Coordinates of N, CA, C and O and ligand atoms in Angstrom, one line a residue:
X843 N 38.3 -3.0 -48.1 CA 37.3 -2.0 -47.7 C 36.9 -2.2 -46.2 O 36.5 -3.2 -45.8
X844 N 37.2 -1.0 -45.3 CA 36.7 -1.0 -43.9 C 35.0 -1.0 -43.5 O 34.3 -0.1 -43.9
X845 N 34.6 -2.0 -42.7 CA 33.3 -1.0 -43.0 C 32.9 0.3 -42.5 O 33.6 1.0 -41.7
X846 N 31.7 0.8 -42.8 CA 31.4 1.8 -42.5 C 32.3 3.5 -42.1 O 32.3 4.5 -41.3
X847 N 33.0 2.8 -43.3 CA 34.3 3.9 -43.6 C 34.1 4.1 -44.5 O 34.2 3.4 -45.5
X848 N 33.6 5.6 -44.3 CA 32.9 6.8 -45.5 C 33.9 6.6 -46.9 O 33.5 6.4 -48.0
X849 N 35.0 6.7 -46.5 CA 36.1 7.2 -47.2 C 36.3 6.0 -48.8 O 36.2 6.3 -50.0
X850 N 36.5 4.6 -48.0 CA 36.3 3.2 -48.7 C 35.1 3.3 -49.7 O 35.2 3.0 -51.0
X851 N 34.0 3.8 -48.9 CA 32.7 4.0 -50.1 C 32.9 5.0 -51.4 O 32.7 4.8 -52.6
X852 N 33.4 6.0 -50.7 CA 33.8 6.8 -52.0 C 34.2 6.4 -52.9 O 33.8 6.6 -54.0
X853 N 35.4 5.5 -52.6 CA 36.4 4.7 -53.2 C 35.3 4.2 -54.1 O 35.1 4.9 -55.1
X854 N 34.7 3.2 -53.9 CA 34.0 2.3 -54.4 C 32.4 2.7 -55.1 O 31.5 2.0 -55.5
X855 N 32.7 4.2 -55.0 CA 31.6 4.8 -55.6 C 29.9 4.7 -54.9 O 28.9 5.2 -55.4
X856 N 30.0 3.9 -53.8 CA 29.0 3.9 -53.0 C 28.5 5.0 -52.8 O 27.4 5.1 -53.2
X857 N 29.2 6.2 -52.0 CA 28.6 7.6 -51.6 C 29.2 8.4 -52.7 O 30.4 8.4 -52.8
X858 N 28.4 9.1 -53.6 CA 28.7 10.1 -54.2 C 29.7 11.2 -54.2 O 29.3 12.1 -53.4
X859 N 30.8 11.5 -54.9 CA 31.8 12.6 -54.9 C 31.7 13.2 -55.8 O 30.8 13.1 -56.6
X860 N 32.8 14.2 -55.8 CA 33.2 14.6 -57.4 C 34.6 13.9 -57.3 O 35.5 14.2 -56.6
X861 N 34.6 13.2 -57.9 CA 36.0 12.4 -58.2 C 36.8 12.6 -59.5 O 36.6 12.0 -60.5
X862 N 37.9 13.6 -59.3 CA 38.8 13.9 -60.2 C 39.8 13.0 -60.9 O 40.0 13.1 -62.1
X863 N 40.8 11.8 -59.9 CA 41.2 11.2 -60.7 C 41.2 9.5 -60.0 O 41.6 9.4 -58.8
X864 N 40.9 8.7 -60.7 CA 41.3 6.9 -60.1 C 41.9 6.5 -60.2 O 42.4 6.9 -61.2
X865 N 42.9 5.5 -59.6 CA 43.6 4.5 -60.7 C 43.6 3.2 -59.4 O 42.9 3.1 -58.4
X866 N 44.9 2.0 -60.1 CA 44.5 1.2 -59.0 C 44.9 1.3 -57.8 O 44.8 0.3 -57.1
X867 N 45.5 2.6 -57.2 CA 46.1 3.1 -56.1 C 45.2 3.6 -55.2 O 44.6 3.2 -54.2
X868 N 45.4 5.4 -56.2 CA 45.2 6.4 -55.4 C 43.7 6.7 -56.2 O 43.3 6.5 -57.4
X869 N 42.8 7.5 -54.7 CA 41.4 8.6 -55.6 C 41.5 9.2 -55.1 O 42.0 9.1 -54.0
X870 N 41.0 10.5 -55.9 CA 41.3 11.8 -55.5 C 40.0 13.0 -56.0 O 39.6 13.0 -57.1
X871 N 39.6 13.7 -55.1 CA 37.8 13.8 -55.3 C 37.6 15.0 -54.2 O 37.9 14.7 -53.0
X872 N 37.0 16.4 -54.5 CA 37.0 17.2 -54.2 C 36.5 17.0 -52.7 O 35.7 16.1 -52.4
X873 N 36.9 17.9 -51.9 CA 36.5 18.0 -50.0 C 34.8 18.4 -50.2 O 34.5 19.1 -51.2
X874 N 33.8 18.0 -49.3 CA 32.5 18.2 -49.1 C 32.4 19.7 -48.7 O 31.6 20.6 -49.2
X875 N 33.2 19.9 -47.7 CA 33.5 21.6 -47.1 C 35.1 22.2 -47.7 O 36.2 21.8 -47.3
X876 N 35.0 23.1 -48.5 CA 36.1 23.2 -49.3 C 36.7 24.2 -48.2 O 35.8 24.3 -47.4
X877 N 37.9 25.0 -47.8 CA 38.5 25.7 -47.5 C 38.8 27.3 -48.1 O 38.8 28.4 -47.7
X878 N 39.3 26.5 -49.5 CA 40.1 27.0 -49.9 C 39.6 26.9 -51.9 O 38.7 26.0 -51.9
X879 N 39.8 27.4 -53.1 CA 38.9 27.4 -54.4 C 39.0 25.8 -54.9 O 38.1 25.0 -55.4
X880 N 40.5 25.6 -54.5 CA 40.8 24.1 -54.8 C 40.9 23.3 -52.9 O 41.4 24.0 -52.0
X881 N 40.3 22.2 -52.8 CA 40.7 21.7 -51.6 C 39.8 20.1 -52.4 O 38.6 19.8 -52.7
X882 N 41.2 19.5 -52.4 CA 40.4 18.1 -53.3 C 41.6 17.0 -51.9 O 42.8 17.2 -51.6
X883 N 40.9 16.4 -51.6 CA 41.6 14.9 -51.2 C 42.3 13.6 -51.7 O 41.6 12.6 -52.0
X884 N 43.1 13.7 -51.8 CA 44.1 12.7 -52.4 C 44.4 11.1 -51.5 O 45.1 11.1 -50.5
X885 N 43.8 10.2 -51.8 CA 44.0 9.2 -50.6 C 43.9 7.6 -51.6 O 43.5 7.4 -52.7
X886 N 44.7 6.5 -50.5 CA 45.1 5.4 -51.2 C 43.6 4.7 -50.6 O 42.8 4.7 -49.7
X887 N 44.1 4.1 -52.1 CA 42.6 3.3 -52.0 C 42.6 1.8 -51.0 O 41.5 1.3 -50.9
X888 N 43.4 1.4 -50.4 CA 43.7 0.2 -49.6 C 43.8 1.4 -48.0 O 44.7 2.2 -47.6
X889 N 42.5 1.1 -47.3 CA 42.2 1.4 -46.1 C 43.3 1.5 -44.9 O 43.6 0.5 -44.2
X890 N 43.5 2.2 -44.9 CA 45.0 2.3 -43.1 C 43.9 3.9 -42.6 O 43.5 4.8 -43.3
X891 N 43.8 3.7 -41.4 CA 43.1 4.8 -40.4 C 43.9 6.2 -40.7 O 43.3 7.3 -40.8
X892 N 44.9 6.0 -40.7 CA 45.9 7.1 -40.5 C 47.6 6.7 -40.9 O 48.2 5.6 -41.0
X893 N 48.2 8.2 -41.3 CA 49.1 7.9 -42.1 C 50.7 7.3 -40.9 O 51.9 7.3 -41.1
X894 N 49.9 6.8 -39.7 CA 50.9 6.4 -38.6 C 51.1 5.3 -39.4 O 52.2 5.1 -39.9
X895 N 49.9 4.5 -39.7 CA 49.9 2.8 -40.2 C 51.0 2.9 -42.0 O 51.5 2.1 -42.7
X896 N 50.9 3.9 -42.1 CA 52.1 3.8 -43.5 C 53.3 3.8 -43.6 O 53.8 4.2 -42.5
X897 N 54.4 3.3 -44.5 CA 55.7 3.4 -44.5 C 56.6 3.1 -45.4 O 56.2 3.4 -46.6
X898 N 57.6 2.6 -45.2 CA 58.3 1.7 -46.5 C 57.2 1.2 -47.3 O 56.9 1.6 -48.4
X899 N 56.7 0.6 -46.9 CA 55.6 -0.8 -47.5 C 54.5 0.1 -48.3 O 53.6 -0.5 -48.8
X900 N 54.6 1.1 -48.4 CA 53.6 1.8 -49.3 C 54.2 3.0 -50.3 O 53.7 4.0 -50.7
X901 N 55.2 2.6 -50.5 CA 55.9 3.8 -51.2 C 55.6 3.9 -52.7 O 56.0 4.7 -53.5
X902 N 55.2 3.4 -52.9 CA 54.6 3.4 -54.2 C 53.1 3.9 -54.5 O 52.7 4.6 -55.4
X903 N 52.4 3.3 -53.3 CA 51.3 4.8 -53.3 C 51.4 5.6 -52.8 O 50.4 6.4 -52.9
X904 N 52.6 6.1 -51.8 CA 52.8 7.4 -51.4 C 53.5 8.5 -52.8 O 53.4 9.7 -53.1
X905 N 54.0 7.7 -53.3 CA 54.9 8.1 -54.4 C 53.8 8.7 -55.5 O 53.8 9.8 -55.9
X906 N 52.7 7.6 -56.0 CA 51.2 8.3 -56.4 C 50.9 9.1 -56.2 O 50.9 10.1 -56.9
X907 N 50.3 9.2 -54.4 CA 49.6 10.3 -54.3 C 50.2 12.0 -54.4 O 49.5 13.0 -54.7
X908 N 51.9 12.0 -53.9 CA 52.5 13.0 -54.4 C 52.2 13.6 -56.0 O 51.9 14.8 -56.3
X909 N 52.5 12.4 -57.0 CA 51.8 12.7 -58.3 C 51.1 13.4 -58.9 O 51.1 14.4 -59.6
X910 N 50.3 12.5 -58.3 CA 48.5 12.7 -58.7 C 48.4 14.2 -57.8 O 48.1 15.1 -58.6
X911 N 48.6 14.6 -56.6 CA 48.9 16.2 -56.2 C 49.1 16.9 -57.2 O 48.3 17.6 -57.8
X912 N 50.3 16.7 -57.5 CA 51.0 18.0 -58.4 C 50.4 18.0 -60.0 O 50.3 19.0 -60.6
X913 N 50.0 16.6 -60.4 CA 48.9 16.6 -61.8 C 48.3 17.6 -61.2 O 48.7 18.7 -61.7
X914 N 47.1 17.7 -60.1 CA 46.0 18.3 -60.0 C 46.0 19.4 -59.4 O 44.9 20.0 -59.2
X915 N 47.2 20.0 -58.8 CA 47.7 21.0 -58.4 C 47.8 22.0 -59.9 O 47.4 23.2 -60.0
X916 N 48.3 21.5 -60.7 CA 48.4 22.1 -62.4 C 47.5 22.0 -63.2 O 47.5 22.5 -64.3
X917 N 46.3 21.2 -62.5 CA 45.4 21.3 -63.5 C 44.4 22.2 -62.9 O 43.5 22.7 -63.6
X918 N 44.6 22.5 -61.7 CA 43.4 24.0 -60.8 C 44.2 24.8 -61.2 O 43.5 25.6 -61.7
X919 N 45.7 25.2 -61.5 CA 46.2 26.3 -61.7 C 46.9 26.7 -60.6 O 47.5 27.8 -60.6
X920 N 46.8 26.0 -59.7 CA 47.5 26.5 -58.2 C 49.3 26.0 -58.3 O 50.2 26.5 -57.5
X921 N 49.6 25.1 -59.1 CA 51.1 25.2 -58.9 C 51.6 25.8 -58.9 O 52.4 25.8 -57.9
X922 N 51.8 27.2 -59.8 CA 52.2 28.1 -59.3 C 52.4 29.0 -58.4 O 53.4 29.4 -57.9
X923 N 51.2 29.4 -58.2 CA 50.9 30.5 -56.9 C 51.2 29.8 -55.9 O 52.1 30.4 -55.1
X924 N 50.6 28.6 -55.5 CA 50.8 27.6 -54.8 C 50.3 26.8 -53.9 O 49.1 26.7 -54.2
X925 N 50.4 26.2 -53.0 CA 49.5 25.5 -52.5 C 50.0 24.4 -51.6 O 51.1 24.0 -51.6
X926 N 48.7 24.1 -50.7 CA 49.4 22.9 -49.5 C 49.3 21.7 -49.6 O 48.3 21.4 -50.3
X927 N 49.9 20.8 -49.3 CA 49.7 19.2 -49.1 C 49.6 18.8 -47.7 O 50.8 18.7 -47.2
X928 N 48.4 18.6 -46.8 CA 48.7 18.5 -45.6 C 47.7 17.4 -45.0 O 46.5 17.4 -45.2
X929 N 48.4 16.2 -44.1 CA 47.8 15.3 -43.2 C 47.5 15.6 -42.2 O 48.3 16.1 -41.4
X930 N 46.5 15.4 -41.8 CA 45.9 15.7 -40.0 C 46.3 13.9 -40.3 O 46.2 13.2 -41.3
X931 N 47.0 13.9 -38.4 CA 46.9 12.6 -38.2 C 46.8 12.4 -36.1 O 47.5 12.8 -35.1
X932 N 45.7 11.8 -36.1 CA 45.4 12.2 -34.2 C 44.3 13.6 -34.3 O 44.2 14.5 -35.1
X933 N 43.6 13.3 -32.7 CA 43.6 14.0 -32.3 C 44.0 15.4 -32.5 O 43.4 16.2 -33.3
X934 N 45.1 15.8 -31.9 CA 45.5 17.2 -32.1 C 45.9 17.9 -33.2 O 46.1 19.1 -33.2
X935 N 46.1 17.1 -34.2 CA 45.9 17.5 -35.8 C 44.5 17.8 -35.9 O 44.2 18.7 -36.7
X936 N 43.3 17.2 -35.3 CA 41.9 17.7 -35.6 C 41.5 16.3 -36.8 O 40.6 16.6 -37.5
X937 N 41.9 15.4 -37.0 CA 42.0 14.2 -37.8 C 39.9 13.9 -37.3 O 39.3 13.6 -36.2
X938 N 39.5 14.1 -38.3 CA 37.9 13.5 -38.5 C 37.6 12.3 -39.2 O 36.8 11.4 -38.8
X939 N 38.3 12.4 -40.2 CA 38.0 10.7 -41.2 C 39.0 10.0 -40.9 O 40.1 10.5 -40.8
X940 N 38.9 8.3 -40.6 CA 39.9 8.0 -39.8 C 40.3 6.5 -41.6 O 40.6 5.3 -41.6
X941 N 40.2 7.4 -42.5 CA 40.9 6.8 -43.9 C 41.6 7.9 -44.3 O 41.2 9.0 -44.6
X942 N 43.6 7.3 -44.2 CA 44.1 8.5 -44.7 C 43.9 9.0 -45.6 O 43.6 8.4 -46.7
X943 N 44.1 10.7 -45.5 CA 44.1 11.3 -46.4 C 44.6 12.5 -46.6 O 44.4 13.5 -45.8
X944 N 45.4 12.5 -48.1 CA 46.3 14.3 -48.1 C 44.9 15.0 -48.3 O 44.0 14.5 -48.9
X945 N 44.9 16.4 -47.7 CA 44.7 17.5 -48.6 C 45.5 18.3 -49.2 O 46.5 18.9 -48.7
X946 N 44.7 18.3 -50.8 CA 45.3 19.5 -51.9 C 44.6 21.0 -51.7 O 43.5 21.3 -52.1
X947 N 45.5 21.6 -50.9 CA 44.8 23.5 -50.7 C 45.5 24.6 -51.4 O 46.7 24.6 -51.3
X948 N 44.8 25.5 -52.2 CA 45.2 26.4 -52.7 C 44.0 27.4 -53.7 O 42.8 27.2 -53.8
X949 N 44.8 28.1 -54.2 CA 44.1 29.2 -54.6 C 43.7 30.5 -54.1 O 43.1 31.4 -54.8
X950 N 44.2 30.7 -52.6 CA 44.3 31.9 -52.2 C 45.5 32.2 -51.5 O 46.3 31.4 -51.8
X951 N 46.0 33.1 -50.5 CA 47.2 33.1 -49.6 C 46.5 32.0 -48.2 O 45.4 32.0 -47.7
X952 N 47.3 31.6 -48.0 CA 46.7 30.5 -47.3 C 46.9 30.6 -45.5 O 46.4 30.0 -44.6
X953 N 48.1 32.0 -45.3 CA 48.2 32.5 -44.4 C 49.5 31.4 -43.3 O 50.5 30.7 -43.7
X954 N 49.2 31.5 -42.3 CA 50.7 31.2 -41.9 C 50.0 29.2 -41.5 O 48.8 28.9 -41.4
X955 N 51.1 28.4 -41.5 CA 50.9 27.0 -41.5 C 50.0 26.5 -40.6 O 49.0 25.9 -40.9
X956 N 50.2 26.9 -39.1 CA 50.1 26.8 -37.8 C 49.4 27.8 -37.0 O 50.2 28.6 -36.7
X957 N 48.4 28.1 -36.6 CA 47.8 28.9 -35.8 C 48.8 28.9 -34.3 O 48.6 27.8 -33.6
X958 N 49.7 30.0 -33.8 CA 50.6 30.1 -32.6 C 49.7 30.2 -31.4 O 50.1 30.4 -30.3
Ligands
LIG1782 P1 40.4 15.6 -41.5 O1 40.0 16.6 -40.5 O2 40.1 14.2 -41.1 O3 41.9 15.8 -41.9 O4 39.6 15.9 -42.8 C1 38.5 15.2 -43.2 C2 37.9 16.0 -44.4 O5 37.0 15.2 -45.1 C3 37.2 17.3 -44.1 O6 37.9 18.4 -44.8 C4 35.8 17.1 -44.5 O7 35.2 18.3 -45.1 C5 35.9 16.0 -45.6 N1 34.8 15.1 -45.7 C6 34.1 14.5 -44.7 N2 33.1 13.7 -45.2 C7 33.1 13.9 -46.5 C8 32.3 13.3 -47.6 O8 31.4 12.6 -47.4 N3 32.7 13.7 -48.8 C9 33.7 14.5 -49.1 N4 33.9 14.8 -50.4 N5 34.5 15.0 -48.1 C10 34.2 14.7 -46.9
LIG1783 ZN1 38.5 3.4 -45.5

């Protein structure tokens, strides 16, 4: 646990979420400012700032959090229609919480990836 890293607290149930699913990996617990009907964050529970600090050495909770996505991608109902998995990482991604983390987006047309 990092301190005063929002994200770890969640983890640890410190700051309040809606937390959809645990285990000893990954948690995954809806965004505070949603986007989108579904927009839940998927993130490993062992603290790295950003998904630069990941790699080989985590494939097994990367391999989770893919998972645990598509479980809850199917349980909003968005697998189908469909939906994003996307990392801000830096600056120019717009990256605010510096505990990685996917977002799960979906439930409407979500429009083009990239603003040109
Ligand atoms: P980033 O821009 O770093 O990729 O995304 C950070 C996300 O975390 C934002 O979508 C923001 O709404 C969400 N967020 C920030 N603080 C909290 C919080 O305390 N609780 C929850 N559930 N989400 C948060
Ligand atoms: Zn953290």
């Amino acid at each position: 646990m990092a301190n005063d890293c929002i994200f770890c607290k969640i983890i640890d149930g410190e700051i309040p979420s809606e937390t959809l699913y645990q285990d000893e990996l990954v948690t995954a617990f809806r965004d505070i400012r949603p986007v989108a009907s579904t927009h839940i964050l998927v993130i490993p529970n062992a603290h790295s700032s950003s998904v630069t600090e990941m790699g080989d050495g985590d494939a097994e909770t990367l391999g989770r959090i893919v998972t645990v996505a598509n479980q809850l991608a199917k349980q909003e109902g968005v697998s189908k229609s469909g939906f994003r998995l996307i990392v801000n990482a830096g600056p120019d991604a717009g990256q605010v919480v510096f505990h990685t983390h996917f977002h799960l987006i979906g439930g409407r047309e979500l429009g083009p990836m990239v603003a040109r």
